[in-house]
Amino acid sequence: MAFRLLLALAALAASAAAADLDWWQTAVYYQIYPRSFKDSDGDGVGDLNGITSKLEHLKDAGVTATWLSPIFKSPMADFGYDIADFYNIDPLFGSNEDFFALKARADELGLKVLLDFVPNHSSNESEWFTKSIQRIDPYTDYYVWEDGVPNADDPSKRDPPNNWISNFGGSAWAWNEERGQFFLHQFGLGQPDLNYRSPALVEEMKNVLRFWLDRGIDGFRVDAVPFLFENATLADEPRSYDPSALPTDEKYLKHIYTQNLPETMDMLTQWRAVLDEYTAKDGETRVMLAEVYAPLLTTFEYFGTQEKPGAHLPFNFQFIQYLTNSSSAQDLVDLALQWQNGIPSWATSNWVVGNHDNHRAASRYGRELVDGLNMLVLLLPGVAVTYNGEEIGMEDAFISWSQSVDPMGLNAGPDRYQLFSRDPERTPFQWDDSKNAGFSDADTTWLPVNSDYKALNLKSEEGVAHSHYTTYQHLTTARKLPAVQRGALDIQALGDVVAFSRTLEGEQTVVVLVNWGADSLTVDASVLAGAQGELTVLIPSDNASYAEGDVVEASSIKMGPKDGLVLTSA
Ligand code: GLC
Ligand code: MG
């Protein structure tokens, strides 16, 4: 009943809200990890035709845009984040034509498609790298080459130029015998860093953007942004004194010379200018999402200024970086406010709890909080980002050492791989309870399917009155309410409850309550702006004490442990 009401309201609201907000500001961005979404050809690895065949799921879930992790030609040392040819799709995923077919289907469904732009490095199997080794121009300086220093014991040998450490562990420098120099790799050995001090390289990477923009792409997620430039003096980085870091761990050093240089911020504004040229031509915004793990104030710098904008949306990794399973409701509220109050007044906010580099939210905070987390991500101001599987509450899988494939895990060795491996959050999407969860016909899949798939899968949650998926669908619909699209935020911790309201003059107030704690309680939500008197339950979580349509007194709302509730004023 209440949900029918909501739908009617949302339909009314959609046209009004659309008037002053652009598509990218109200979007739900759904991250697809192509290897794990849907395998169409039975080789155990997801592919583009698989994605195309499942695009209706995105529509059904109520998401409006998707970004695909890299699908370009790659030896897959880092599963596509090591690109050998930026202009062509890897045959494992399909052909360029398959991609255009995917895009055409997305257009039919009204879904925007973003690609992953990986500018910091290429694969060592790129033709650019081969030619750079051979000093063939213009590729000679496409990478960061250094002579290094003579080895103290044996001066005929050379040591790396400094102490810089790779994100995947060990020295960030590797010797290339043929060129007789070290090359920099801030990630894996197979991912030599591109040299942004080479004007030819800078132009080449802009051409990569143009190539895909010319083919109708709606924008990019930009990978590993902080790492584009390094300090030219090659000075050693100081110790971080992080007690958990071994001398070969990336965390061992403070990255003052290898991350977030002013030149890096500037490069983002240059790419934004390329996108804006396309936007100016037809009025359709091409959007830039930026992956930045950095201290908050540094992250904000990637918005640029209104005159010289950078990314539309540097991802908000506050929850991913700092919210743990021992955080309190107050901690969560503080993290949300630091972000929300800190971003430029003209910027659009965004909310993220998971991606292919971090353990699944359902596993980090507990499966009981799946609905509550989706309520936060989808109803806080601005843009929502969903990692594939979050809409059904997918969890980390246990991946043994012998099943492990992620280089970050493998480099750490059998004793420490679980601290680093990203395999657990990358397992195949759980479509149904058939073989391989409906992901693939193959006998083995590239990563095993999570053993919980028989019970936890999309099919079992579809059309069910209370399931994570149904809740998710209701939440994407509720996003269309005017107060959710444009309303002010009042967020508070009321004891163990994360509580917020969204208020907009002349419109229904939307109230969201998530019991972050382990106990049943009664909460007084009437302290929130616009939340006085009677409220109607719009969306209860899976196990909530109320049903849709129940009318409750704001000052006395009962909640079970981990319950979530979305309510509206009369
Ligand atoms: C980003 C990607 C990650 C990849 C790294 C190197 O952090 O999200 O998956 O390993 O960049 O490209
Ligand atoms: Mg396949």
XYZ file of C-alpha atoms and ligand atoms in Angstrom:
583
model
C 0.000 0.000 0.000
C 2.528 2.537 1.134
C 4.801 1.587 -1.683
C 2.073 2.139 -4.263
C 1.680 5.573 -2.760
C 5.372 6.129 -2.992
C 5.401 5.218 -6.659
C 2.700 7.741 -7.416
C 4.546 10.418 -5.501
C 7.796 9.581 -7.185
C 6.289 9.818 -10.635
C 4.934 13.254 -9.804
C 8.223 14.277 -8.334
C 10.481 13.031 -11.079
C 9.635 15.731 -13.578
C 9.858 18.542 -11.027
C 13.186 17.354 -9.672
C 14.676 16.753 -13.077
C 14.182 20.418 -13.876
C 17.241 21.709 -12.059
C 19.471 18.676 -11.640
C 21.524 17.049 -14.370
C 21.526 13.253 -14.927
C 24.880 12.712 -13.263
C 23.768 14.443 -10.039
C 20.811 12.172 -9.346
C 22.349 8.986 -10.749
C 22.798 5.637 -9.102
C 26.115 4.387 -10.502
C 26.380 0.623 -10.572
C 29.903 -0.764 -10.784
C 30.187 -3.896 -12.885
C 33.280 -6.032 -12.431
C 33.142 -7.602 -15.909
C 35.057 -10.782 -15.108
C 32.455 -11.684 -12.506
C 29.126 -10.431 -13.813
C 27.942 -12.895 -16.477
C 29.800 -15.367 -18.685
C 28.139 -15.828 -22.085
C 30.638 -18.156 -23.773
C 31.295 -20.733 -21.088
C 34.966 -20.028 -20.419
C 34.377 -19.258 -16.758
C 35.098 -15.539 -17.138
C 32.438 -12.860 -17.477
C 32.241 -10.961 -20.755
C 30.525 -8.130 -22.600
C 27.771 -10.190 -24.206
C 27.067 -11.512 -20.731
C 26.703 -7.977 -19.415
C 24.489 -6.971 -22.340
C 22.215 -9.926 -21.647
C 21.815 -8.741 -18.051
C 21.430 -4.985 -18.527
C 17.737 -5.310 -17.780
C 18.693 -6.238 -14.244
C 20.196 -2.783 -13.802
C 17.013 -1.206 -15.074
C 14.936 -3.429 -12.815
C 17.052 -2.498 -9.791
C 16.491 1.174 -10.553
C 20.078 2.146 -11.225
C 20.660 4.736 -13.924
C 24.319 4.424 -14.906
C 27.021 1.802 -14.909
C 30.791 1.918 -14.825
C 32.662 -1.055 -16.078
C 36.005 -2.019 -14.589
C 38.584 -2.236 -17.420
C 37.688 -4.279 -20.498
C 40.662 -3.336 -22.665
C 43.357 -5.562 -24.096
C 45.426 -6.868 -21.229
C 47.589 -9.785 -20.135
C 45.463 -9.649 -16.933
C 48.363 -9.465 -14.491
C 46.063 -7.145 -12.496
C 42.857 -8.401 -14.143
C 42.576 -5.613 -16.664
C 44.122 -2.783 -14.656
C 47.225 -3.528 -16.738
C 46.229 -2.300 -20.180
C 48.240 -3.300 -23.244
C 46.060 -1.451 -25.760
C 43.837 1.395 -24.602
C 41.938 1.507 -27.892
C 40.710 -2.071 -28.118
C 38.620 -4.497 -26.076
C 40.288 -7.673 -24.832
C 39.081 -10.757 -26.768
C 38.366 -12.431 -23.424
C 35.583 -9.863 -22.950
C 34.584 -9.637 -26.640
C 35.221 -7.208 -29.474
C 34.855 -3.462 -29.906
C 31.614 -4.290 -31.762
C 30.359 -6.232 -28.751
C 30.996 -3.154 -26.680
C 29.080 -0.943 -29.090
C 26.197 -3.442 -28.930
C 26.298 -3.218 -25.136
C 26.204 0.558 -25.374
C 23.307 0.462 -27.835
C 21.297 -1.786 -25.513
C 22.094 0.521 -22.591
C 20.867 3.471 -24.648
C 17.595 1.649 -25.328
C 17.188 1.090 -21.616
C 18.155 4.655 -20.738
C 21.310 3.632 -18.894
C 24.488 5.697 -19.039
C 27.752 3.828 -19.602
C 31.103 4.862 -18.146
C 34.446 3.249 -18.858
C 37.395 2.824 -16.533
C 40.284 5.075 -17.571
C 43.562 3.738 -16.163
C 46.022 6.560 -16.764
C 48.808 5.897 -14.264
C 50.319 2.883 -15.981
C 50.063 0.550 -18.928
C 50.859 -3.130 -19.141
C 54.495 -4.076 -19.689
C 53.147 -5.863 -22.765
C 52.005 -2.604 -24.319
C 53.655 -1.738 -27.634
C 54.422 1.636 -26.062
C 56.560 -0.053 -23.428
C 58.374 -2.250 -25.948
C 59.198 0.803 -28.031
C 60.188 2.771 -24.957
C 62.675 0.077 -23.991
C 64.131 0.393 -27.485
C 64.175 4.194 -27.224
C 61.946 4.620 -30.255
C 60.392 8.089 -30.257
C 57.931 9.367 -29.196
C 57.777 6.400 -26.801
C 61.293 6.849 -25.353
C 59.982 9.023 -22.526
C 56.513 7.502 -22.176
C 57.646 5.810 -18.958
C 59.632 6.858 -15.894
C 63.182 5.637 -16.541
C 66.118 6.183 -14.178
C 69.748 5.036 -14.063
C 69.706 4.234 -10.363
C 72.815 4.368 -8.181
C 75.922 2.139 -8.022
C 75.618 -0.742 -5.585
C 77.813 -0.129 -2.519
C 79.382 -3.621 -2.508
C 79.594 -4.184 -6.217
C 79.818 -0.897 -8.181
C 79.305 -2.795 -11.447
C 75.743 -3.365 -10.302
C 73.106 -0.724 -9.809
C 70.508 -0.116 -7.099
C 67.151 1.648 -7.455
C 67.371 5.454 -7.316
C 65.475 5.705 -4.032
C 63.411 3.891 -1.392
C 59.997 4.190 -3.031
C 57.701 1.208 -2.420
C 55.085 -0.256 -4.752
C 51.448 -0.578 -3.696
C 51.782 -4.263 -4.390
C 54.823 -4.540 -2.086
C 58.599 -4.240 -2.560
C 60.627 -1.658 -4.456
C 58.673 0.480 -6.919
C 61.637 0.210 -9.301
C 62.503 -2.682 -11.569
C 65.619 -3.098 -13.694
C 65.242 -3.497 -17.430
C 68.312 -5.179 -18.838
C 67.696 -4.222 -22.460
C 67.362 -0.491 -21.825
C 69.879 -0.590 -18.984
C 67.683 1.472 -16.686
C 65.130 1.115 -13.919
C 61.455 1.764 -14.616
C 58.980 2.911 -12.007
C 55.934 0.809 -11.142
C 53.747 2.131 -8.346
C 51.616 -1.019 -8.720
C 52.592 -4.460 -10.052
C 55.759 -5.343 -11.939
C 53.610 -5.679 -15.065
C 52.296 -2.115 -14.655
C 55.053 0.372 -15.553
C 54.098 3.957 -14.630
C 53.457 6.322 -17.512
C 55.471 9.535 -17.526
C 53.271 12.599 -17.292
C 56.285 14.849 -17.739
C 56.292 13.771 -21.412
C 54.035 16.105 -23.463
C 53.579 13.365 -26.074
C 52.290 10.963 -23.436
C 49.957 13.595 -22.019
C 48.501 14.104 -25.499
C 48.249 10.353 -26.117
C 46.175 9.868 -22.965
C 43.868 12.707 -23.950
C 43.439 10.924 -27.264
C 42.403 7.795 -25.389
C 39.659 9.838 -23.740
C 38.643 11.334 -27.082
C 38.599 7.924 -28.774
C 35.942 6.569 -26.418
C 34.071 9.875 -26.140
C 33.816 9.888 -29.947
C 32.145 6.492 -29.590
C 29.406 7.768 -27.355
C 30.672 7.100 -23.836
C 28.970 9.038 -21.036
C 32.063 9.440 -18.916
C 34.898 7.773 -17.065
C 35.862 6.415 -13.715
C 39.509 7.441 -13.427
C 41.773 4.885 -11.774
C 44.490 5.468 -9.180
C 44.466 9.242 -9.598
C 46.915 10.216 -6.810
C 49.805 8.416 -8.501
C 50.114 10.279 -11.824
C 53.162 12.412 -10.976
C 56.207 11.833 -8.787
C 58.591 14.398 -7.382
C 61.326 15.019 -9.968
C 64.112 15.193 -7.375
C 63.571 11.491 -6.604
C 64.087 12.101 -2.888
C 63.566 9.211 -0.455
C 60.200 9.149 1.243
C 60.136 9.333 5.051
C 58.968 6.470 7.287
C 55.334 6.380 8.294
C 56.073 4.520 11.544
C 52.902 2.521 10.994
C 53.493 -0.340 13.462
C 51.641 -2.858 11.283
C 53.818 -2.255 8.217
C 56.748 -4.430 7.165
C 59.625 -2.597 5.411
C 58.379 -3.948 2.070
C 54.786 -2.779 2.610
C 53.515 0.319 0.881
C 52.307 1.604 4.260
C 55.900 1.668 5.547
C 56.476 5.081 3.963
C 54.733 8.434 3.962
C 53.988 9.182 0.331
C 54.867 12.829 0.152
C 56.775 12.536 -3.146
C 54.736 9.951 -5.019
C 51.097 10.884 -4.371
C 48.797 13.869 -4.793
C 51.313 16.265 -6.340
C 49.936 19.649 -7.521
C 50.658 18.563 -11.109
C 48.296 15.635 -10.584
C 45.435 17.916 -9.555
C 46.145 19.992 -12.662
C 46.076 16.961 -14.968
C 42.569 16.204 -13.775
C 41.408 19.683 -14.758
C 42.948 19.117 -18.202
C 40.984 15.884 -18.634
C 37.857 17.591 -17.391
C 38.375 20.203 -20.095
C 38.475 17.424 -22.720
C 35.178 16.034 -21.406
C 33.646 19.488 -21.241
C 34.397 20.066 -24.928
C 32.069 17.173 -25.706
C 29.502 18.354 -23.180
C 29.514 21.805 -24.752
C 28.810 20.368 -28.207
C 25.500 18.663 -27.394
C 24.650 19.659 -23.826
C 24.952 16.038 -22.584
C 27.268 16.004 -19.587
C 30.242 13.622 -19.789
C 31.053 12.790 -16.210
C 34.322 12.075 -14.391
C 34.460 9.915 -11.259
C 37.876 9.859 -9.608
C 39.374 7.103 -7.485
C 41.278 8.896 -4.741
C 42.283 7.298 -1.454
C 43.760 10.284 0.343
C 43.336 12.385 3.461
C 39.963 14.113 3.216
C 41.184 17.650 2.531
C 43.431 16.345 -0.235
C 40.535 14.449 -1.765
C 38.476 17.641 -1.845
C 41.159 19.317 -3.955
C 40.247 16.962 -6.812
C 36.943 18.780 -7.242
C 39.050 21.664 -8.544
C 37.369 25.059 -8.506
C 34.238 26.288 -10.179
C 36.368 28.172 -12.700
C 38.712 25.229 -13.254
C 36.827 22.085 -12.276
C 38.439 18.683 -11.790
C 36.425 15.517 -11.210
C 32.642 15.823 -10.967
C 32.786 13.187 -8.267
C 35.898 12.176 -6.377
C 34.578 9.033 -4.678
C 33.595 9.491 -1.057
C 35.632 6.712 0.581
C 34.985 7.909 4.142
C 33.062 4.775 5.089
C 35.381 2.420 3.226
C 38.476 3.929 4.811
C 37.364 4.703 8.325
C 34.092 2.956 9.231
C 34.793 -0.371 10.945
C 32.592 -2.928 12.618
C 33.488 -1.369 15.956
C 32.532 2.156 14.894
C 29.574 3.724 16.707
C 26.572 5.480 15.183
C 28.241 8.743 16.212
C 31.413 7.743 14.326
C 29.364 7.116 11.206
C 27.584 10.450 11.536
C 30.900 12.246 12.058
C 32.345 10.648 8.908
C 29.267 11.626 6.908
C 29.367 15.213 8.165
C 33.098 15.644 7.591
C 32.425 14.840 3.954
C 29.126 16.613 3.545
C 30.221 19.838 5.260
C 33.645 19.795 3.638
C 32.857 19.502 -0.057
C 32.623 22.756 -2.031
C 29.179 24.365 -1.797
C 28.655 23.928 -5.547
C 29.719 20.265 -5.595
C 27.524 17.159 -5.747
C 27.940 14.659 -2.935
C 28.308 10.875 -3.282
C 28.206 7.762 -1.094
C 30.083 4.503 -1.490
C 30.434 1.431 0.728
C 32.121 -1.051 -1.559
C 34.096 -1.802 -4.684
C 36.385 -4.458 -6.162
C 39.293 -3.391 -3.945
C 37.625 -3.680 -0.552
C 35.923 -6.400 1.398
C 32.184 -6.464 0.875
C 30.115 -4.167 3.056
C 27.899 -7.080 4.122
C 30.999 -8.802 5.502
C 32.607 -5.711 6.997
C 29.554 -4.602 8.980
C 27.436 -7.755 9.115
C 24.702 -9.008 6.820
C 21.969 -7.620 9.125
C 23.043 -4.132 8.099
C 22.730 -4.646 4.335
C 19.406 -2.801 4.067
C 20.487 -0.088 6.475
C 23.652 0.552 4.483
C 21.725 0.722 1.230
C 19.363 3.212 2.888
C 22.311 5.439 3.753
C 23.985 5.178 0.363
C 20.795 5.739 -1.596
C 19.066 8.413 0.499
C 21.876 10.685 1.698
C 22.265 13.792 -0.507
C 23.631 13.412 -4.017
C 24.862 10.434 -5.927
C 24.791 6.765 -4.884
C 27.336 4.178 -5.959
C 26.565 0.459 -5.802
C 29.130 -2.284 -6.340
C 27.566 -5.228 -8.173
C 26.048 -7.598 -5.641
C 25.376 -4.995 -2.965
C 21.754 -4.850 -4.109
C 21.310 -8.470 -3.002
C 23.657 -8.332 -0.028
C 26.504 -10.412 -1.468
C 29.245 -11.316 0.985
C 32.974 -12.017 0.782
C 33.853 -15.552 -0.202
C 36.574 -17.507 1.532
C 39.407 -17.959 -0.954
C 42.195 -20.313 0.048
C 45.837 -19.609 -0.748
C 45.827 -22.134 -3.571
C 42.688 -20.565 -5.105
C 44.123 -17.055 -4.876
C 44.777 -15.076 -8.037
C 45.023 -11.423 -6.973
C 48.644 -10.220 -7.319
C 48.267 -8.104 -4.190
C 47.479 -11.234 -2.204
C 50.013 -13.461 -3.945
C 52.858 -10.960 -3.446
C 52.200 -11.063 0.310
C 52.760 -14.837 0.519
C 50.706 -17.618 2.132
C 50.887 -16.234 5.678
C 49.747 -12.694 4.954
C 47.739 -12.975 1.722
C 44.392 -12.512 3.444
C 45.443 -9.077 4.650
C 45.839 -7.932 1.059
C 43.887 -10.182 -1.291
C 40.927 -8.662 -3.118
C 39.676 -12.013 -4.382
C 36.980 -12.422 -1.674
C 34.972 -9.428 -2.949
C 35.425 -10.297 -6.628
C 33.634 -13.658 -6.861
C 30.940 -14.223 -9.505
C 27.562 -12.548 -9.258
C 24.925 -14.804 -7.727
C 22.021 -14.830 -10.172
C 20.197 -17.976 -9.024
C 20.673 -21.351 -7.324
C 21.700 -23.299 -10.448
C 25.237 -24.353 -11.410
C 27.782 -21.601 -10.660
C 24.926 -19.448 -9.394
C 23.822 -18.944 -13.005
C 27.031 -17.047 -13.742
C 28.612 -19.549 -16.141
C 28.214 -23.020 -17.685
C 31.924 -23.704 -17.250
C 33.183 -26.460 -14.966
C 35.451 -24.024 -13.201
C 35.095 -20.299 -12.923
C 38.047 -17.870 -12.657
C 37.273 -17.384 -8.966
C 35.022 -19.820 -7.142
C 31.392 -18.910 -6.609
C 30.651 -18.081 -2.964
C 29.341 -21.202 -1.256
C 26.387 -19.226 0.147
C 24.832 -18.836 -3.336
C 22.101 -21.475 -2.914
C 20.295 -19.226 -0.468
C 21.748 -15.867 -1.401
C 20.983 -15.040 -5.010
C 18.978 -12.559 -7.036
C 16.257 -15.021 -8.029
C 15.457 -15.913 -4.433
C 15.111 -12.224 -3.565
C 13.073 -11.129 -6.568
C 9.417 -10.382 -6.074
C 9.658 -11.246 -2.383
C 7.913 -8.761 -0.099
C 10.954 -8.350 2.131
C 14.348 -9.037 0.704
C 17.496 -6.999 0.281
C 16.713 -6.691 -3.403
C 13.122 -5.567 -2.973
C 14.277 -3.042 -0.405
C 16.914 -1.840 -2.838
C 14.310 -1.389 -5.578
C 12.095 0.580 -3.214
C 15.055 2.753 -2.248
C 15.958 3.605 -5.834
C 12.310 4.578 -6.329
C 12.290 6.655 -3.152
C 15.258 8.602 -4.512
C 12.848 10.299 -6.863
C 11.049 12.055 -4.005
C 11.816 15.801 -4.133
C 13.184 15.881 -0.584
C 15.626 13.085 -1.410
C 16.747 14.767 -4.600
C 17.100 18.299 -3.314
C 16.288 18.391 0.397
C 18.508 19.626 3.200
C 20.181 17.093 5.461
C 19.899 16.846 9.224
C 21.913 13.840 10.409
C 22.411 12.880 14.052
C 23.334 9.896 16.162
C 20.412 9.217 18.488
C 22.092 6.757 20.807
C 22.871 3.737 18.618
C 20.673 4.990 15.805
C 22.002 6.745 12.731
C 19.138 9.121 12.041
C 18.645 11.666 9.323
C 15.937 13.677 7.674
C 15.735 15.267 4.262
C 13.544 18.332 4.191
C 12.380 20.543 1.366
C 9.982 23.457 1.608
C 6.472 22.388 0.639
C 7.408 18.712 0.244
C 7.132 15.606 2.386
C 10.026 15.084 4.748
C 11.874 11.783 4.395
C 13.275 10.263 7.588
C 15.814 7.436 7.681
C 16.682 5.491 10.834
C 19.307 2.762 11.027
C 19.895 0.986 14.314
C 23.657 0.504 14.179
C 23.633 -1.252 17.551
C 22.964 -4.779 18.758
C 19.989 -4.024 21.017
C 16.304 -3.330 20.570
C 15.405 0.241 21.456
C 12.904 3.045 21.141
C 14.115 6.159 19.399
C 12.807 9.726 19.468
C 13.141 10.873 15.874
C 11.199 14.085 16.481
C 14.477 15.900 17.200
C 15.239 15.729 13.471
C 14.290 18.669 11.281
C 10.808 18.217 9.816
C 10.157 14.966 11.695
C 7.539 15.937 14.260
C 4.159 14.253 14.756
C 3.058 11.202 12.863
C 5.251 9.473 10.307
C 4.319 6.790 7.802
C 6.578 3.789 7.304
C 7.585 3.713 3.660
C 10.357 1.121 3.561
C 11.131 -1.196 6.474
C 14.267 -3.357 6.381
C 13.976 -7.116 6.071
C 13.355 -7.745 9.751
C 11.913 -4.426 10.955
C 9.195 -4.186 13.604
C 6.834 -2.265 11.333
C 5.172 -2.886 8.013
C 4.780 -0.545 5.073
C 2.010 1.932 5.693
C 2.158 1.753 9.485
C 1.729 5.143 11.098
C 4.023 5.827 14.034
C 4.575 8.679 16.470
C 7.968 10.224 15.651
C 8.893 10.581 19.311
C 8.623 6.865 19.975
C 9.760 4.518 17.217
C 10.634 0.931 18.052
C 13.590 -0.686 16.373
C 15.151 -4.107 16.582
C 18.921 -4.627 16.322
C 20.292 -3.450 12.941
C 16.808 -2.479 11.708
C 16.446 0.207 9.097
C 13.367 2.324 8.426
C 12.461 4.928 5.852
C 9.487 7.066 6.843
C 7.715 10.115 5.491
C 5.821 12.939 7.089
C 2.108 13.140 6.362
C 43.043 0.963 -8.624
C 42.132 -0.194 -8.956
C 42.787 -1.450 -8.500
C 44.084 -1.614 -9.264
C 44.965 -0.380 -9.108
C 46.034 -0.370 -10.129
O 43.223 1.103 -7.267
O 40.869 0.013 -8.410
O 41.968 -2.565 -8.687
O 44.774 -2.733 -8.802
O 44.238 0.809 -9.290
O 45.505 -0.078 -11.398
Mg 33.444 -15.569 -21.018
